[in-house]
Short mmCIF file of C-alpha atoms in Angstrom, two decimals:
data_model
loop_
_atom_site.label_atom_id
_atom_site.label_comp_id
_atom_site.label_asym_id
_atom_site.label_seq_id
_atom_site.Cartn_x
_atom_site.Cartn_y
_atom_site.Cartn_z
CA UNK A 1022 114.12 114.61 106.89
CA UNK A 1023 114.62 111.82 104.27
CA UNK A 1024 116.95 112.64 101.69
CA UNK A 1025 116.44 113.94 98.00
CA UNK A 1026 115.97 111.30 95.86
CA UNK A 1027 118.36 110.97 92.34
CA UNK A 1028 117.12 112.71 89.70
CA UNK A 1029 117.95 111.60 86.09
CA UNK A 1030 114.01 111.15 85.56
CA UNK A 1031 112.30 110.66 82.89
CA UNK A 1032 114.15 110.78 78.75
CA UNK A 1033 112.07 112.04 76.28
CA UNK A 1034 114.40 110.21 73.64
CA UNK A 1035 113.99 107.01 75.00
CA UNK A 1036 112.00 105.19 72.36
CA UNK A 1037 114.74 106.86 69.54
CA UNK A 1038 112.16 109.74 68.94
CA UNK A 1039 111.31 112.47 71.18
CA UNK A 1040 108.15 112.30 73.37
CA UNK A 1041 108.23 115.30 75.67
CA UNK A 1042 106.93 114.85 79.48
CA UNK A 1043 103.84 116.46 79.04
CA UNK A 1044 102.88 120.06 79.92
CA UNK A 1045 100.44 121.24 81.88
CA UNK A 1046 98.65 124.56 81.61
CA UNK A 1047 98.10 124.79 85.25
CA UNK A 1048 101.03 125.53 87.58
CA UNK A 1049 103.08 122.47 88.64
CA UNK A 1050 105.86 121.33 89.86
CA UNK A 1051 108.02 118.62 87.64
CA UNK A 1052 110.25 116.21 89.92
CA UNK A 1053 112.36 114.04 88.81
CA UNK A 1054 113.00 110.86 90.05
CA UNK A 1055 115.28 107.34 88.44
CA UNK A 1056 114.08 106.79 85.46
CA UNK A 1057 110.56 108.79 86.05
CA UNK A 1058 109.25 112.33 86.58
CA UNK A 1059 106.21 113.20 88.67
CA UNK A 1060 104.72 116.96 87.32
CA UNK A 1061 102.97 117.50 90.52
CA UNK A 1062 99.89 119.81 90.79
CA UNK A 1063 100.38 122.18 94.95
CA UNK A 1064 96.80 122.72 94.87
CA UNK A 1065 95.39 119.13 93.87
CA UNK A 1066 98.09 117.75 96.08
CA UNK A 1067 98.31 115.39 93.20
CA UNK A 1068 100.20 114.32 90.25
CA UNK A 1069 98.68 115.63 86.96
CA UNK A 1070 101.30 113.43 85.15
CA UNK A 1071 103.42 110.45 85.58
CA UNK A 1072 106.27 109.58 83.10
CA UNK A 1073 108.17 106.27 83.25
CA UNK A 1074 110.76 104.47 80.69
CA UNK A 1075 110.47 100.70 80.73
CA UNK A 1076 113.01 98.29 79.00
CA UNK A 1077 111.32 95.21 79.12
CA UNK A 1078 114.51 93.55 78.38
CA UNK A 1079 116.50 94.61 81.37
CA UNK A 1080 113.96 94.55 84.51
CA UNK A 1081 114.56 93.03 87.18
CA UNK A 1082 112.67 91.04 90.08
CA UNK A 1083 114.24 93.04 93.27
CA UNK A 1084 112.73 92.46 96.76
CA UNK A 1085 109.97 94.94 97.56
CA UNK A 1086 111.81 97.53 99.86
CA UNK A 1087 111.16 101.51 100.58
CA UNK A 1088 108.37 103.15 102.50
CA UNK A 1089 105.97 105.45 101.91
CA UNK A 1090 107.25 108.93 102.26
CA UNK A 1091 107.15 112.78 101.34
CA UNK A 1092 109.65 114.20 98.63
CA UNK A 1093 111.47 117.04 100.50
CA UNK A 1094 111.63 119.00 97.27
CA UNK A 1095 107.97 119.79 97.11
CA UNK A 1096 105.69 121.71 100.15
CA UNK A 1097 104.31 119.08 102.62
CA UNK A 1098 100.75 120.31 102.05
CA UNK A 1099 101.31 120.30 98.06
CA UNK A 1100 101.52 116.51 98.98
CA UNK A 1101 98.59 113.75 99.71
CA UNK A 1102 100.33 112.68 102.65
CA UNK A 1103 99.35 109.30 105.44
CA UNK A 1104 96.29 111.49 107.10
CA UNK A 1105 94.82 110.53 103.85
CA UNK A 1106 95.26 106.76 103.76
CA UNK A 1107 94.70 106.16 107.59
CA UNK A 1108 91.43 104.70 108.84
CA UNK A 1109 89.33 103.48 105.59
CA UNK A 1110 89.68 101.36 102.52
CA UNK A 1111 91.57 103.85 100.23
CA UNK A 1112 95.41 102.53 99.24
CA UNK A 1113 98.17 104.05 98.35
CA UNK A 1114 98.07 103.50 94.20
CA UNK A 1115 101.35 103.75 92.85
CA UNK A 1116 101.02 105.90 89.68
CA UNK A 1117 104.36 104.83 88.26
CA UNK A 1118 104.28 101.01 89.03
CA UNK A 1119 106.73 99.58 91.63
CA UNK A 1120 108.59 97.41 89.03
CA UNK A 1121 108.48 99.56 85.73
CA UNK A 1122 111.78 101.61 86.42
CA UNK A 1123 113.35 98.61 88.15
CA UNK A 1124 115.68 97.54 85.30
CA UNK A 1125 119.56 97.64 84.70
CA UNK A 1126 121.73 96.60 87.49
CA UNK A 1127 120.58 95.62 91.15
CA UNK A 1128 121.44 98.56 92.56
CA UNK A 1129 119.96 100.74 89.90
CA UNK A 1130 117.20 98.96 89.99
CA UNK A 1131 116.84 99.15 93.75
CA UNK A 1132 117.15 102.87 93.89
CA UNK A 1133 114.20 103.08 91.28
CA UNK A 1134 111.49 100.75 93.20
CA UNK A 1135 112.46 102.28 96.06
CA UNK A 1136 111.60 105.57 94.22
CA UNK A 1137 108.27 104.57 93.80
CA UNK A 1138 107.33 105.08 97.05
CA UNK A 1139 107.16 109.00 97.17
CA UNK A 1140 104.08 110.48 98.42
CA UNK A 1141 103.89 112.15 94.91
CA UNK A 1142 103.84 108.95 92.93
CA UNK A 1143 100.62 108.12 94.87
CA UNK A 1144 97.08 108.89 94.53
CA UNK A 1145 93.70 106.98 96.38
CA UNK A 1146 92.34 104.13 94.76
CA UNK A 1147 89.84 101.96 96.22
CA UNK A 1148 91.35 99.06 97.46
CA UNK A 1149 88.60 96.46 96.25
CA UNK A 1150 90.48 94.10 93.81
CA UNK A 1151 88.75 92.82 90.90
CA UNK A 1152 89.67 91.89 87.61
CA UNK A 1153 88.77 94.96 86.22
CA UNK A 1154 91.88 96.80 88.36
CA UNK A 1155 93.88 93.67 87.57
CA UNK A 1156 93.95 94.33 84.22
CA UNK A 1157 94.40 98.08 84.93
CA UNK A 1158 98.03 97.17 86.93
CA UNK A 1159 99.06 94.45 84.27
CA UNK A 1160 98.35 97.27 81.19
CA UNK A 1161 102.10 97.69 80.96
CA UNK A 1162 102.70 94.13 80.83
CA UNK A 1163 100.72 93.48 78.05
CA UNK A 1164 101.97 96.55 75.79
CA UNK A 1165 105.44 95.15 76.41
CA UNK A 1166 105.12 92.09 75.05
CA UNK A 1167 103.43 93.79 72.00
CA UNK A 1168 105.91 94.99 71.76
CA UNK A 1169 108.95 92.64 72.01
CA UNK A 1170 109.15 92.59 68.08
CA UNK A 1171 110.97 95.64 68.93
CA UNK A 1172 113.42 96.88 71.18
CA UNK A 1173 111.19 96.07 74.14
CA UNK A 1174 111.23 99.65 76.00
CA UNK A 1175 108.00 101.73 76.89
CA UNK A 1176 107.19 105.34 77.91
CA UNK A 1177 104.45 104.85 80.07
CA UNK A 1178 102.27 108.20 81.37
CA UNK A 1179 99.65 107.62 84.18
CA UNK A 1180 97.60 110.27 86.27
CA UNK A 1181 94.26 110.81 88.15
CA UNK A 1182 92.05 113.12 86.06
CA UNK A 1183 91.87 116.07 88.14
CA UNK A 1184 88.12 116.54 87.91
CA UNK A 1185 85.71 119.09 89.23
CA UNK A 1186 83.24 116.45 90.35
CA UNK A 1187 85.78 114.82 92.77
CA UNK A 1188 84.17 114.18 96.16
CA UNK A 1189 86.28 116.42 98.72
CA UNK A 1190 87.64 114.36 101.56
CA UNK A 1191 90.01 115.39 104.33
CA UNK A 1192 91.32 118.02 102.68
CA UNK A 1193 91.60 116.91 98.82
CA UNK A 1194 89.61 115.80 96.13
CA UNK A 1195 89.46 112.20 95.75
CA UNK A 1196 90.30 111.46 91.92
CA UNK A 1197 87.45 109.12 90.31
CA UNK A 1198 89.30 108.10 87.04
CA UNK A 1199 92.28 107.85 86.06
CA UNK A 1200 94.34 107.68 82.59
CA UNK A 1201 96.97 105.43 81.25
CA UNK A 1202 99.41 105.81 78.02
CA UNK A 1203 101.53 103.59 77.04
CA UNK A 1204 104.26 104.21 73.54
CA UNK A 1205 106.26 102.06 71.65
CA UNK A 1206 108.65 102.26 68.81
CA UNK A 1207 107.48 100.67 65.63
CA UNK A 1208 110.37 100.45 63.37
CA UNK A 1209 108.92 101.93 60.87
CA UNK A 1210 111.04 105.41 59.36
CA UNK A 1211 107.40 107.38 58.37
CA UNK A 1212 105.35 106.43 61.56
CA UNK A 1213 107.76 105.15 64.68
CA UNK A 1214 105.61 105.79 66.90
CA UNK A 1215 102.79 103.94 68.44
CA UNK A 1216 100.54 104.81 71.74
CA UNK A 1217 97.34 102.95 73.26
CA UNK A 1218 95.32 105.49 75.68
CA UNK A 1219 93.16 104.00 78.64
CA UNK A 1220 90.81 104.99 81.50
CA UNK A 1221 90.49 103.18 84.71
CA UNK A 1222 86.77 104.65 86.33
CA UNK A 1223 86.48 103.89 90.31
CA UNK A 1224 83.50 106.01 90.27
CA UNK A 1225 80.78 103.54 91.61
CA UNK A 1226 83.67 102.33 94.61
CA UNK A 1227 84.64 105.43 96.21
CA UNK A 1228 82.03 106.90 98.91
CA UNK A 1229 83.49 110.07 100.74
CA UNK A 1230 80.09 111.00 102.77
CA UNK A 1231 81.12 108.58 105.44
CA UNK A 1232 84.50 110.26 107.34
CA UNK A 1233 85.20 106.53 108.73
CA UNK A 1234 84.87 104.91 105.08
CA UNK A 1235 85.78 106.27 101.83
CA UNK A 1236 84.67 103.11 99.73
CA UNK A 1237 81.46 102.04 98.51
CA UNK A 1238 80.67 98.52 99.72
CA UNK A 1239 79.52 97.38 96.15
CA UNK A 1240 80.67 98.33 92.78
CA UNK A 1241 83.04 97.61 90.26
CA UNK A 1242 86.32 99.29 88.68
CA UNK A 1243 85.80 99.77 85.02
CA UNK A 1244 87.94 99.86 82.14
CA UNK A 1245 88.35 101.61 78.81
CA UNK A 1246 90.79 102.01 75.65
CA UNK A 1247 89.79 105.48 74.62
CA UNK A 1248 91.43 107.82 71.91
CA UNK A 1249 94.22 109.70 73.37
CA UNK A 1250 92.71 112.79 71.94
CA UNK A 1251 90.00 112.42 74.75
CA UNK A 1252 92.59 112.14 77.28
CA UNK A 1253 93.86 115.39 76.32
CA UNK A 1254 91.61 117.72 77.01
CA UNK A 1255 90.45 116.03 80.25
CA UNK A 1256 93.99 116.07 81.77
CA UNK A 1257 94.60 119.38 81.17
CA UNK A 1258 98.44 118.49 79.40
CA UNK A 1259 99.74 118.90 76.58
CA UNK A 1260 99.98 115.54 74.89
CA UNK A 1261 102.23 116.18 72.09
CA UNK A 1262 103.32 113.48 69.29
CA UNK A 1263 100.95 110.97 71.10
CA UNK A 1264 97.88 111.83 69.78
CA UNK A 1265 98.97 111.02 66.31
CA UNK A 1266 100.77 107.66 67.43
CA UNK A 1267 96.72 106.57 68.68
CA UNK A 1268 96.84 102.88 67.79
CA UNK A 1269 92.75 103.54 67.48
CA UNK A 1270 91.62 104.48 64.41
CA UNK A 1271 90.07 107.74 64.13
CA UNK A 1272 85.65 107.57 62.60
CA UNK A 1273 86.10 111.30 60.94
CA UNK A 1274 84.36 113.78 62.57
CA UNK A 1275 82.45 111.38 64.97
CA UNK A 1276 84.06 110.71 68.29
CA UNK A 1277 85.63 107.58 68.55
CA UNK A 1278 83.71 105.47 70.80
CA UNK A 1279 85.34 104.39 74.20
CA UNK A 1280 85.76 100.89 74.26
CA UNK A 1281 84.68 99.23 77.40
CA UNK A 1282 88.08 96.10 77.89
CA UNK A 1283 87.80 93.00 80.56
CA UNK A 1284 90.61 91.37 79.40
CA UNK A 1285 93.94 91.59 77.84
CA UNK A 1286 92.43 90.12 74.68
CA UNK A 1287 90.06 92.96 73.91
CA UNK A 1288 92.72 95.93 73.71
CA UNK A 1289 93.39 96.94 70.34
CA UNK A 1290 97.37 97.69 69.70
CA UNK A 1291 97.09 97.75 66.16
#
């Protein structure tokens, strides 16, 4: 049995004001791993929530070690283990990215990646790569360098939406969207706080009525900037202060329309 991995996690004081991992109403399991906590949801067999500190300033480029594995903390079948993944076009999508909690020194930074590669960190994703899912993984990226004016660190929280209308598929529910937050500090005393809220929809690309493919042949991944006060309700958690840090500007009592991004250039930080 692999061993436990560390487990400083995830610090809600990271960005010099508190942003609590967020809670979920249904029962879960949070897990904490360097520099990142997983709040893991037995009976989805997936994470509800994913929360990762980033200091842009200290990552490092560390070779690409670690395989895929099951936490021994957590129930094997609370997990979306291999059976999943074998024989069809879903991957493995890291939920916390492979390089965000790779920072400080080598070794530290080793033990993080290396992290990353927890069964619980994972979640199927359709492994046609566009430009759509390219701007999806480089997200992070772009925040950050928003953000350099700063201190360069991010709190980054990522999960599948754990909908109803998921397609069951070898014993899960394969997630068809999935939600990204990214916060920054600001500087400023009365608002230092900032947060961009995203949705990643792999709807038209994942097929389950075929046992021997789980992918659609044609389709497209799309991408959103939505209000984080949509993201709420449809992840089930408790989002606390970053609802109010939305970078998008609230219409009143209309809903803020979701804006549809293909590149970097068209996400508004503000």
């Amino acid at each position: 049995m692999d061993a436990a991995p560390s487990t400083d996690g995830y610090d809600p004081l990271f960005l010099g004001t508190t942003v609590p991992l967020p809670i979920s109403s249904d029962p879960a399991l949070a897990l904490a791993y360097p520099r990142f906590s997983v709040v893991l949801d037995p009976s989805r067999r997936l994470a509800r929530a994913t929360a990762v500190n980033i200091d842009g300033a200290r990552l490092r480029e560390v070779a690409r070690t670690g395989d895929w594995r099951l936490d021994p903390r957590a129930p094997d079948d609370a997990q979306t283990g291999p059976e999943v993944y074998s024989r069809n076009d879903l991957d493995r999508g890291h939920l916390v990215r492979r390089r965000d909690p790779g920072w400080g020194d080598v070794d530290e930074a080793r033990r993080a990646t290396e992290a990353t590669f927890f069964y619980t960190n994972a979640a199927p994703q359709a492994a046609g790569f566009n430009q759509s899912k390219e701007l999806w993984l480089g997200l992070e990226d772009h925040v950050l360098e928003h953000a350099e004016a700063q201190d360069v660190r991010l709190s980054v929280f990522t999960a599948p939406v754990l909908g109803d209308d998921d397609p069951p598929y070898r014993g899960i529910r394969v997630p068809l969207r999935f939600w990204k937050i990214a916060a920054w500090a600001t500087g400023d005393a009365d608002h230092p706080l900032a947060a961009a809220g995203f949705v990643l929809d792999q709807t038209d690309l994942v097929d389950t009525r075929q046992e021997a493919r789980a992918v659609a042949p044609l389709g497209a991944f799309r991408t959103f900037q939505v209000p984080i006060a949509d993201i709420a309700p449809a992840s089930g958690l408790d989002l606390g202060p970053l609802i109010d840090a939305d970078v998008l500007p609230r219409e009143g009592v209309r809903p803020t329309p979701w804006r549809e991004i293909s590149t970097a250039s068209d996400v508004s930080l503000g």
